[in-house]
Short mmCIF file of N, CA, C and O in Angstrom, two decimals:
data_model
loop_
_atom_site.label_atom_id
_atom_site.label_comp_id
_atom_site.label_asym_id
_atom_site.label_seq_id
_atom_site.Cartn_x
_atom_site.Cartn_y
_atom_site.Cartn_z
N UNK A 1107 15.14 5.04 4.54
CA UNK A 1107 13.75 5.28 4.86
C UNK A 1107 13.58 5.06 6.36
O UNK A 1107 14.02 4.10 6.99
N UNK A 1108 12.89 6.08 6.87
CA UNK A 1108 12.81 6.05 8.63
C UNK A 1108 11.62 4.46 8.69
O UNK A 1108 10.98 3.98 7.75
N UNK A 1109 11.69 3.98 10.22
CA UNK A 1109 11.40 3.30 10.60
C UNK A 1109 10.07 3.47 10.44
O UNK A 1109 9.48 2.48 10.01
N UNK A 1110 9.00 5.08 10.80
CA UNK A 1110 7.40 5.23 10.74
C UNK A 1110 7.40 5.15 9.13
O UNK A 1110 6.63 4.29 8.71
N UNK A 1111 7.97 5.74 8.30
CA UNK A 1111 7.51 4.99 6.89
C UNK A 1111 7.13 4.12 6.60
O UNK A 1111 5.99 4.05 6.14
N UNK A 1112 8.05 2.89 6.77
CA UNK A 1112 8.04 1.76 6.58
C UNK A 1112 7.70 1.22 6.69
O UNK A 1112 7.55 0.29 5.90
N UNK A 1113 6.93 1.39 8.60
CA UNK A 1113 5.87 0.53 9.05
C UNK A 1113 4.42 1.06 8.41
O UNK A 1113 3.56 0.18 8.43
N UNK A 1114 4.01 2.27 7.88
CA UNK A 1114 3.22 2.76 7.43
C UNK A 1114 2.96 2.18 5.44
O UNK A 1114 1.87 2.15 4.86
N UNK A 1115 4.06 1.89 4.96
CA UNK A 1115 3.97 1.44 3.38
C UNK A 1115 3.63 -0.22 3.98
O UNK A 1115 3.11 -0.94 3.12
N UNK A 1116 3.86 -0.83 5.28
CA UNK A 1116 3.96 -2.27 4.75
C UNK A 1116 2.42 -2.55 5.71
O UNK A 1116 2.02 -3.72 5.77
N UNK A 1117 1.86 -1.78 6.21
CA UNK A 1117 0.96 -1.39 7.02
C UNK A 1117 -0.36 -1.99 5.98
O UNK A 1117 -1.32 -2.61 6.43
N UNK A 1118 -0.21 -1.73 4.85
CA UNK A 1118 -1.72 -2.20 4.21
C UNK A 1118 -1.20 -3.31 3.94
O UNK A 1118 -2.20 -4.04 3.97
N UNK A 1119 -0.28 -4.01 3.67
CA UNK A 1119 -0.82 -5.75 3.51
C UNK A 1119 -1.14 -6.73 4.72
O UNK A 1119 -1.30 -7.95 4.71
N UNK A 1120 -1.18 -5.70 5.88
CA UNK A 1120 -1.63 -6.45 6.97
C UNK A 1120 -3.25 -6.80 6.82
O UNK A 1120 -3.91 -7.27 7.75
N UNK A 1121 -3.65 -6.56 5.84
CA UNK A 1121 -5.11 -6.54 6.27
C UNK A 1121 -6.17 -7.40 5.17
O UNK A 1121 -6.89 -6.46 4.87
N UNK A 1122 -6.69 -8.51 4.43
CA UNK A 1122 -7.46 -8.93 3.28
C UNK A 1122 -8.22 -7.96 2.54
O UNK A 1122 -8.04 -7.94 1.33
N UNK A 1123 -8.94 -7.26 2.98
CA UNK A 1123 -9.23 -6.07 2.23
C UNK A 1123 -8.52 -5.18 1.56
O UNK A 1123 -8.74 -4.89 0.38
N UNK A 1124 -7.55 -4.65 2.32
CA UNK A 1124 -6.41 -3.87 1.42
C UNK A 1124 -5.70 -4.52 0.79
O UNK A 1124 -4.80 -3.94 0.18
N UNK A 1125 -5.83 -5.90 0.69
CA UNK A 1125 -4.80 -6.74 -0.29
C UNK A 1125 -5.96 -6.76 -1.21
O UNK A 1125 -5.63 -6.69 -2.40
N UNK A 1126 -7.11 -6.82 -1.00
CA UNK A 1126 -8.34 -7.16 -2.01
C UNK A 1126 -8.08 -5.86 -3.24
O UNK A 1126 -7.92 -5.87 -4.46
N UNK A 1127 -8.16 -4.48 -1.88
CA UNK A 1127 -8.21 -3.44 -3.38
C UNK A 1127 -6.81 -3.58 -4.09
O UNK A 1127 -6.90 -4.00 -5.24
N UNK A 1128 -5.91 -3.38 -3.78
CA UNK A 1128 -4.96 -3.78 -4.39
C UNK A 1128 -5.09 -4.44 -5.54
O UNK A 1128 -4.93 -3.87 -6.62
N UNK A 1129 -5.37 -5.61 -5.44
CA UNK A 1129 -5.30 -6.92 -6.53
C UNK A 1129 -6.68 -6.29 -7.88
O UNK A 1129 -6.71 -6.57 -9.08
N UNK A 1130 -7.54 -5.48 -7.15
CA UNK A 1130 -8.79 -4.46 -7.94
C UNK A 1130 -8.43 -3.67 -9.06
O UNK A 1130 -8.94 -3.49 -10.17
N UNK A 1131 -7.02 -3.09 -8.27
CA UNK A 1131 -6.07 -2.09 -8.79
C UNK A 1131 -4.96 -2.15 -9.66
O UNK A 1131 -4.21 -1.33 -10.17
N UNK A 1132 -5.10 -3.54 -9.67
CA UNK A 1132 -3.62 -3.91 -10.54
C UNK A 1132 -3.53 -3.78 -12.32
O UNK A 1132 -2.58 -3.85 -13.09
N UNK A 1133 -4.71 -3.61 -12.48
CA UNK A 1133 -5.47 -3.73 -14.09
C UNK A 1133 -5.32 -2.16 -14.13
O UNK A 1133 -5.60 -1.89 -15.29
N UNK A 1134 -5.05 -1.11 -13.55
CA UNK A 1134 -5.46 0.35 -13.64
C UNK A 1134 -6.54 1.22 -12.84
O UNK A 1134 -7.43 0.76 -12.12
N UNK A 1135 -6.35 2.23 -13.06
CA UNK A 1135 -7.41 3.41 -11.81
C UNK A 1135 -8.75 2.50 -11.89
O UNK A 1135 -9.16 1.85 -12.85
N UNK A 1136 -9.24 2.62 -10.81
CA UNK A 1136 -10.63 2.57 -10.65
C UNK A 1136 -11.41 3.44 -9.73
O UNK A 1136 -10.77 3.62 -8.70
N UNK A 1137 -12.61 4.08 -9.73
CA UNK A 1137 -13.40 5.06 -9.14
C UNK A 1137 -13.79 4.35 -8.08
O UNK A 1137 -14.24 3.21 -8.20
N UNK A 1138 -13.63 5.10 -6.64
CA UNK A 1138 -14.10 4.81 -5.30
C UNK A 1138 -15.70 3.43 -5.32
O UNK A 1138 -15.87 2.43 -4.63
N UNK A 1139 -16.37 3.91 -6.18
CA UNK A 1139 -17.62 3.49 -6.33
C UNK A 1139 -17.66 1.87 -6.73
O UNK A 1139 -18.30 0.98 -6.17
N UNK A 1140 -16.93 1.78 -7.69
CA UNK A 1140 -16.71 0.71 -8.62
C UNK A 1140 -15.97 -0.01 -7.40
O UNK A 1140 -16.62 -0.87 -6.82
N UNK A 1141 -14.71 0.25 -6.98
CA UNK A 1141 -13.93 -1.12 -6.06
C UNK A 1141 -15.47 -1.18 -4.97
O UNK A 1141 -15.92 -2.27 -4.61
N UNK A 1142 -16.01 -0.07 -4.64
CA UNK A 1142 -16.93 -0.44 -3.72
C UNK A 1142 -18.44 -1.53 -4.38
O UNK A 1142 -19.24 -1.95 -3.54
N UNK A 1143 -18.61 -1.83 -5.65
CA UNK A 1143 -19.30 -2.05 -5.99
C UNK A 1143 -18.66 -3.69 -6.07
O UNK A 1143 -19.38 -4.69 -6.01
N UNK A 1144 -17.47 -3.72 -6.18
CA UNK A 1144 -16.40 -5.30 -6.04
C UNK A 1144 -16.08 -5.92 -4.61
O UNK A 1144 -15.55 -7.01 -4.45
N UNK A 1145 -16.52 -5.01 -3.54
CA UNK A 1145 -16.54 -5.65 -2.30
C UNK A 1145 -17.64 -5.70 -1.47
O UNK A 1145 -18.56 -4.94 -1.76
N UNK A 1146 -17.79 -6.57 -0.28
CA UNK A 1146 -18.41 -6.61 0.44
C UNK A 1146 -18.40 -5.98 1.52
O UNK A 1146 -18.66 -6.50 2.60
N UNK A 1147 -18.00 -4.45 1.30
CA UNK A 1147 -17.95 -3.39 2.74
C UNK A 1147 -18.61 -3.01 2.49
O UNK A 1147 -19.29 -3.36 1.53
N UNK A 1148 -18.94 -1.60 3.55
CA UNK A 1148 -19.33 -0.54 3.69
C UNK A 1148 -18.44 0.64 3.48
O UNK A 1148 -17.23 0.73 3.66
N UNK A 1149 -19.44 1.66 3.00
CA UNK A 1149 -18.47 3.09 2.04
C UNK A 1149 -17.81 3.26 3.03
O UNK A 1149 -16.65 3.05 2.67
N UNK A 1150 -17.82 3.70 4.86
CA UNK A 1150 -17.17 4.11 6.04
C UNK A 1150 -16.05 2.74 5.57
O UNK A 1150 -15.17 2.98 4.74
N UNK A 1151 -16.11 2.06 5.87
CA UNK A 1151 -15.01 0.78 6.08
C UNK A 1151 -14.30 1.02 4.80
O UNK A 1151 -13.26 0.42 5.06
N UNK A 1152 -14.14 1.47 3.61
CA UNK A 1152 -13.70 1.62 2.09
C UNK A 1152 -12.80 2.60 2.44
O UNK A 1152 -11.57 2.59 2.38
N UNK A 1153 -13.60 3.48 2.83
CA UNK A 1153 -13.22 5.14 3.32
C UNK A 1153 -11.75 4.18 4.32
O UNK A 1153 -10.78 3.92 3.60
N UNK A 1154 -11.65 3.80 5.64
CA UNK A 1154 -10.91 3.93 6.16
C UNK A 1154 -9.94 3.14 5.57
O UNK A 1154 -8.84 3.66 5.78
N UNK A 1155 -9.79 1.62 4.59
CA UNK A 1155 -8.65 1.14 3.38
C UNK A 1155 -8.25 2.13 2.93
O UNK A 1155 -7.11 2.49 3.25
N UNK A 1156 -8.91 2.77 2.18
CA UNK A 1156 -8.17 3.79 1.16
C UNK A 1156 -7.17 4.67 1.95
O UNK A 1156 -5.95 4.60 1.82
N UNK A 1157 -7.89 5.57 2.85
CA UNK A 1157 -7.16 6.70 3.88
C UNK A 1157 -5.93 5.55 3.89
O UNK A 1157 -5.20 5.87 2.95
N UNK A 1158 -5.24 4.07 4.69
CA UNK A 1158 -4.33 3.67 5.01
C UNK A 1158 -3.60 3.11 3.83
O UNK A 1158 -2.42 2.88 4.09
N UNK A 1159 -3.95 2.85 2.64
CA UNK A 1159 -3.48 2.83 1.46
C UNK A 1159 -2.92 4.12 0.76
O UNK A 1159 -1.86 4.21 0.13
N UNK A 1160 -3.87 5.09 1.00
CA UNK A 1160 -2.90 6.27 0.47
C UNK A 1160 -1.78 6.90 1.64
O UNK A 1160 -0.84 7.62 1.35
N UNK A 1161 -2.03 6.57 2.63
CA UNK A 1161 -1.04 7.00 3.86
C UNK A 1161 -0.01 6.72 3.40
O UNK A 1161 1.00 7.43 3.41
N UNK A 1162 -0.18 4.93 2.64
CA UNK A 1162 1.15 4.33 2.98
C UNK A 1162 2.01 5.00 1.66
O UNK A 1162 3.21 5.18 1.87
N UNK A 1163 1.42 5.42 0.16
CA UNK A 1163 2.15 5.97 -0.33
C UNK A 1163 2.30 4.82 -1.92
O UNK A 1163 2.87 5.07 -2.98
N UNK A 1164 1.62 3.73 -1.56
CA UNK A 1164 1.59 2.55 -2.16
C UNK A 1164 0.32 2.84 -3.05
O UNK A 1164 0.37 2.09 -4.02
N UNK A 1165 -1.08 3.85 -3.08
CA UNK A 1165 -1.96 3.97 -3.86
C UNK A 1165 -2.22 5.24 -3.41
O UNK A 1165 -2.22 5.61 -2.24
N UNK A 1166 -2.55 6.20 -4.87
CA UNK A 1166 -2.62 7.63 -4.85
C UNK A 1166 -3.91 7.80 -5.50
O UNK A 1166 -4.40 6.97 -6.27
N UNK A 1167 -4.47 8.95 -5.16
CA UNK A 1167 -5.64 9.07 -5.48
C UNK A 1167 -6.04 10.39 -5.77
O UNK A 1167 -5.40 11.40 -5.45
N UNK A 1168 -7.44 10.37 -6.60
CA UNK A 1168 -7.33 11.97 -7.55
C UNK A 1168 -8.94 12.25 -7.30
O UNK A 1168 -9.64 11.27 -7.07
N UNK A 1169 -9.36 13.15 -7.32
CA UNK A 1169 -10.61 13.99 -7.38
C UNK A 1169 -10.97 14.31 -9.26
O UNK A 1169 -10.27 14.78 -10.16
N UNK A 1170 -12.40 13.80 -9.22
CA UNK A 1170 -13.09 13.86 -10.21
C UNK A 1170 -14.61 14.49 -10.15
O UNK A 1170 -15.58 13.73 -10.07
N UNK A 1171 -14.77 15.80 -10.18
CA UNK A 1171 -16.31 15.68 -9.66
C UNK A 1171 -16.38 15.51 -8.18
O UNK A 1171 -15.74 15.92 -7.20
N UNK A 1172 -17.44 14.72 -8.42
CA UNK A 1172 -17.71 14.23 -6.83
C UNK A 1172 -17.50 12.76 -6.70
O UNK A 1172 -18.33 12.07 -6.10
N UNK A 1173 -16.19 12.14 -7.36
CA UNK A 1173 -15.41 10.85 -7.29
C UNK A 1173 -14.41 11.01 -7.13
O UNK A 1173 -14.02 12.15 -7.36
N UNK A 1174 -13.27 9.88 -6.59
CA UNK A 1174 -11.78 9.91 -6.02
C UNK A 1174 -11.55 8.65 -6.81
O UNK A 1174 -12.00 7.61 -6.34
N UNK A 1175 -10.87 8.60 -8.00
CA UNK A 1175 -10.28 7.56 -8.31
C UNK A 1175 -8.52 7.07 -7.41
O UNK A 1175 -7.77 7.74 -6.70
N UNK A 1176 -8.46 5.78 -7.85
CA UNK A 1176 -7.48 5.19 -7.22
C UNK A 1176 -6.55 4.50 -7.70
O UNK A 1176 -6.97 3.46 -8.21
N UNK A 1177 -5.29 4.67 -7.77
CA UNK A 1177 -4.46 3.97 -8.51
C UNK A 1177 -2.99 3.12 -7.85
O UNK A 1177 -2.41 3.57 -6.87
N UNK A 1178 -2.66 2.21 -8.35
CA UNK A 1178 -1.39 2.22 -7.28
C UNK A 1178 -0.08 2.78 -7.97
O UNK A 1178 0.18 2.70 -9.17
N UNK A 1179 0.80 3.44 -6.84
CA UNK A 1179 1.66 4.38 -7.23
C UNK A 1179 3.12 3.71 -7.78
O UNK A 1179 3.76 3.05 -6.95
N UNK A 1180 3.47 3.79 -8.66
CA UNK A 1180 4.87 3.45 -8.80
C UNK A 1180 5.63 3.55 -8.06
O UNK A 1180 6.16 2.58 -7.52
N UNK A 1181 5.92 4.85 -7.80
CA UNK A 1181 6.53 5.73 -6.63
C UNK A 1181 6.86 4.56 -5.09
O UNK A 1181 7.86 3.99 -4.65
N UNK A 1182 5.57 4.63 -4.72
CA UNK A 1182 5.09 3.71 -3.60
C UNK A 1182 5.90 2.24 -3.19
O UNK A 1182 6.52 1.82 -2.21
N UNK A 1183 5.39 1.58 -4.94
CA UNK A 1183 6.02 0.37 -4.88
C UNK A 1183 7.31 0.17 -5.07
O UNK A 1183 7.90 -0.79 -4.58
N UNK A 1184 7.93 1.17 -5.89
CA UNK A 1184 9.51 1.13 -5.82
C UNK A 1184 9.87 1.44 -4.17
O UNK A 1184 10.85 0.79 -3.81
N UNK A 1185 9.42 2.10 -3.35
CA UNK A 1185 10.26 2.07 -1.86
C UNK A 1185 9.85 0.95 -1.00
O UNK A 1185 10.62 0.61 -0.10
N UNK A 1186 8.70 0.33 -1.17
CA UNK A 1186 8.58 -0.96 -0.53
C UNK A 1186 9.68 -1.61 -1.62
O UNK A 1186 10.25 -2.15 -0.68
N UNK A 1187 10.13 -1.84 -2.28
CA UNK A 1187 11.04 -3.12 -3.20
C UNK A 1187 12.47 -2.23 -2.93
O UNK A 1187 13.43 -2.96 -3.17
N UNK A 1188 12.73 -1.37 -2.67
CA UNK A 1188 13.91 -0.86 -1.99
C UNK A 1188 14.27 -1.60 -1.20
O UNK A 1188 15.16 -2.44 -1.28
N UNK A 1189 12.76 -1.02 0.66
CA UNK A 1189 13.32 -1.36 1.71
C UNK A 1189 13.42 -2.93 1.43
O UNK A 1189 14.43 -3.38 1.97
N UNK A 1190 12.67 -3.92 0.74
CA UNK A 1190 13.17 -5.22 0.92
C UNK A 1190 14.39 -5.70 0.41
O UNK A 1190 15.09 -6.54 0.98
N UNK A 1191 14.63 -5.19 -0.61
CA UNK A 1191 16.29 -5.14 -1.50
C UNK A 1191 17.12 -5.03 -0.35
O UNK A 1191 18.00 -5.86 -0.19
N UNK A 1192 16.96 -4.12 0.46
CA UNK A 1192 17.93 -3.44 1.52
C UNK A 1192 17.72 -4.42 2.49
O UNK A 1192 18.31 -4.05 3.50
N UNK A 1193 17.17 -5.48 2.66
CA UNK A 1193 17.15 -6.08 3.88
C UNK A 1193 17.89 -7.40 3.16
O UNK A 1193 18.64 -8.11 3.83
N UNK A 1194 17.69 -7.60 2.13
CA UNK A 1194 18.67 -9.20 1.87
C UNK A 1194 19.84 -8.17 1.26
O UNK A 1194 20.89 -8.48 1.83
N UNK A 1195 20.03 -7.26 0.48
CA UNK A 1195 21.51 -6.69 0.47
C UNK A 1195 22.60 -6.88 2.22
O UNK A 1195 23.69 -7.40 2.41
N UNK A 1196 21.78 -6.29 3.02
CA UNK A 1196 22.24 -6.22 4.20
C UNK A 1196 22.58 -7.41 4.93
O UNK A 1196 23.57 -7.43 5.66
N UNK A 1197 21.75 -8.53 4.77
CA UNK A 1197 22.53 -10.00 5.03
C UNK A 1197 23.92 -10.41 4.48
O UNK A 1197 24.84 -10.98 5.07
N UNK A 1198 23.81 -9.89 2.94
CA UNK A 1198 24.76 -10.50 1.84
C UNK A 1198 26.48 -9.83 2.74
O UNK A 1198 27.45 -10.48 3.13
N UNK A 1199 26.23 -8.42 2.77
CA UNK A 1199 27.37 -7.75 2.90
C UNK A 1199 27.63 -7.14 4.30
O UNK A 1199 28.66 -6.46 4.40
N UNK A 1200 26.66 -7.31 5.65
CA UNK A 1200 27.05 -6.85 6.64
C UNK A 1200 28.12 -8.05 7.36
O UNK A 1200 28.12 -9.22 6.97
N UNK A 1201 28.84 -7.64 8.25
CA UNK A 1201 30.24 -8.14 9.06
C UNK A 1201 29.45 -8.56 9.37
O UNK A 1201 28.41 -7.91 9.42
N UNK A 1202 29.49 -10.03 9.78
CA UNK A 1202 28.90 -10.75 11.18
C UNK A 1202 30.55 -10.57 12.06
O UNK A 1202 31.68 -10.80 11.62
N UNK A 1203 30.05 -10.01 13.61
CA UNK A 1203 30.73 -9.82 14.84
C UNK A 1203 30.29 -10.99 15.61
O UNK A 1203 29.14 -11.40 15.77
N UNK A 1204 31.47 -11.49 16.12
CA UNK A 1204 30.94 -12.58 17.32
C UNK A 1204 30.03 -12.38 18.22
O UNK A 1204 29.98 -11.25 18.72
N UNK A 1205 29.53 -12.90 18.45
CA UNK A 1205 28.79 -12.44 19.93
C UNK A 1205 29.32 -13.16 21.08
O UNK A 1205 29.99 -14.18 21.25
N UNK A 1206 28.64 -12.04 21.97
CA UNK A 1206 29.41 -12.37 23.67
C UNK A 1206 30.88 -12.12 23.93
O UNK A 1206 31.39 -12.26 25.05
N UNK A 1207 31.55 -11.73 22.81
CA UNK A 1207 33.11 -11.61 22.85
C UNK A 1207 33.51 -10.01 23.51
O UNK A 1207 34.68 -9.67 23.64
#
């Protein structure tokens, strides 16, 4: 996985809100309206979580009418639990080279 991925999937837990919808999301889809009816934003400020939540690939989202439900993606979360797999795999089995030698 390239480096802008990665920083882009791990990109929403930088933030309490996007950890908020998340944790909203963990029970199954919910409609734009409803997580908005569970937080203390504004629809613009909702609007811009979601846009960086679905960027990251970690929550996908569907058109209903004139609603966008939201779900988090399997997909998503299996390549964040990759790239971290891949970072303690890579301790376990890379050569350590001396340094300065």
């Amino acid at each position: 996985m390239g480096e802008r991925r990665t920083a882009l999937i791990f990109k929403e837990f930088c933030d309490e809100n996007r950890i908020r919808i998340l944790n909203l999301l963990f029970d199954g889809e919910k409609c734009a309206c409803r997580l908005l009816e569970e937080m203390s934003i504004s629809q613009p400020t909702q609007y811009h979580h979601m846009k960086i939540l679905c960027d990251s690939v970690i929550v996908v989202g569907r058109k209903e009418g004139k609603c966008m439900h939201y779900r988090i993606s399997v997909e998503g979360v299996q390549l964040a639990r990759e790239y971290l797999d891949g970072l303690t795999v890579a301790q376990t089995v890379g050569e350590q080279k001396p340094c300065c030698e």
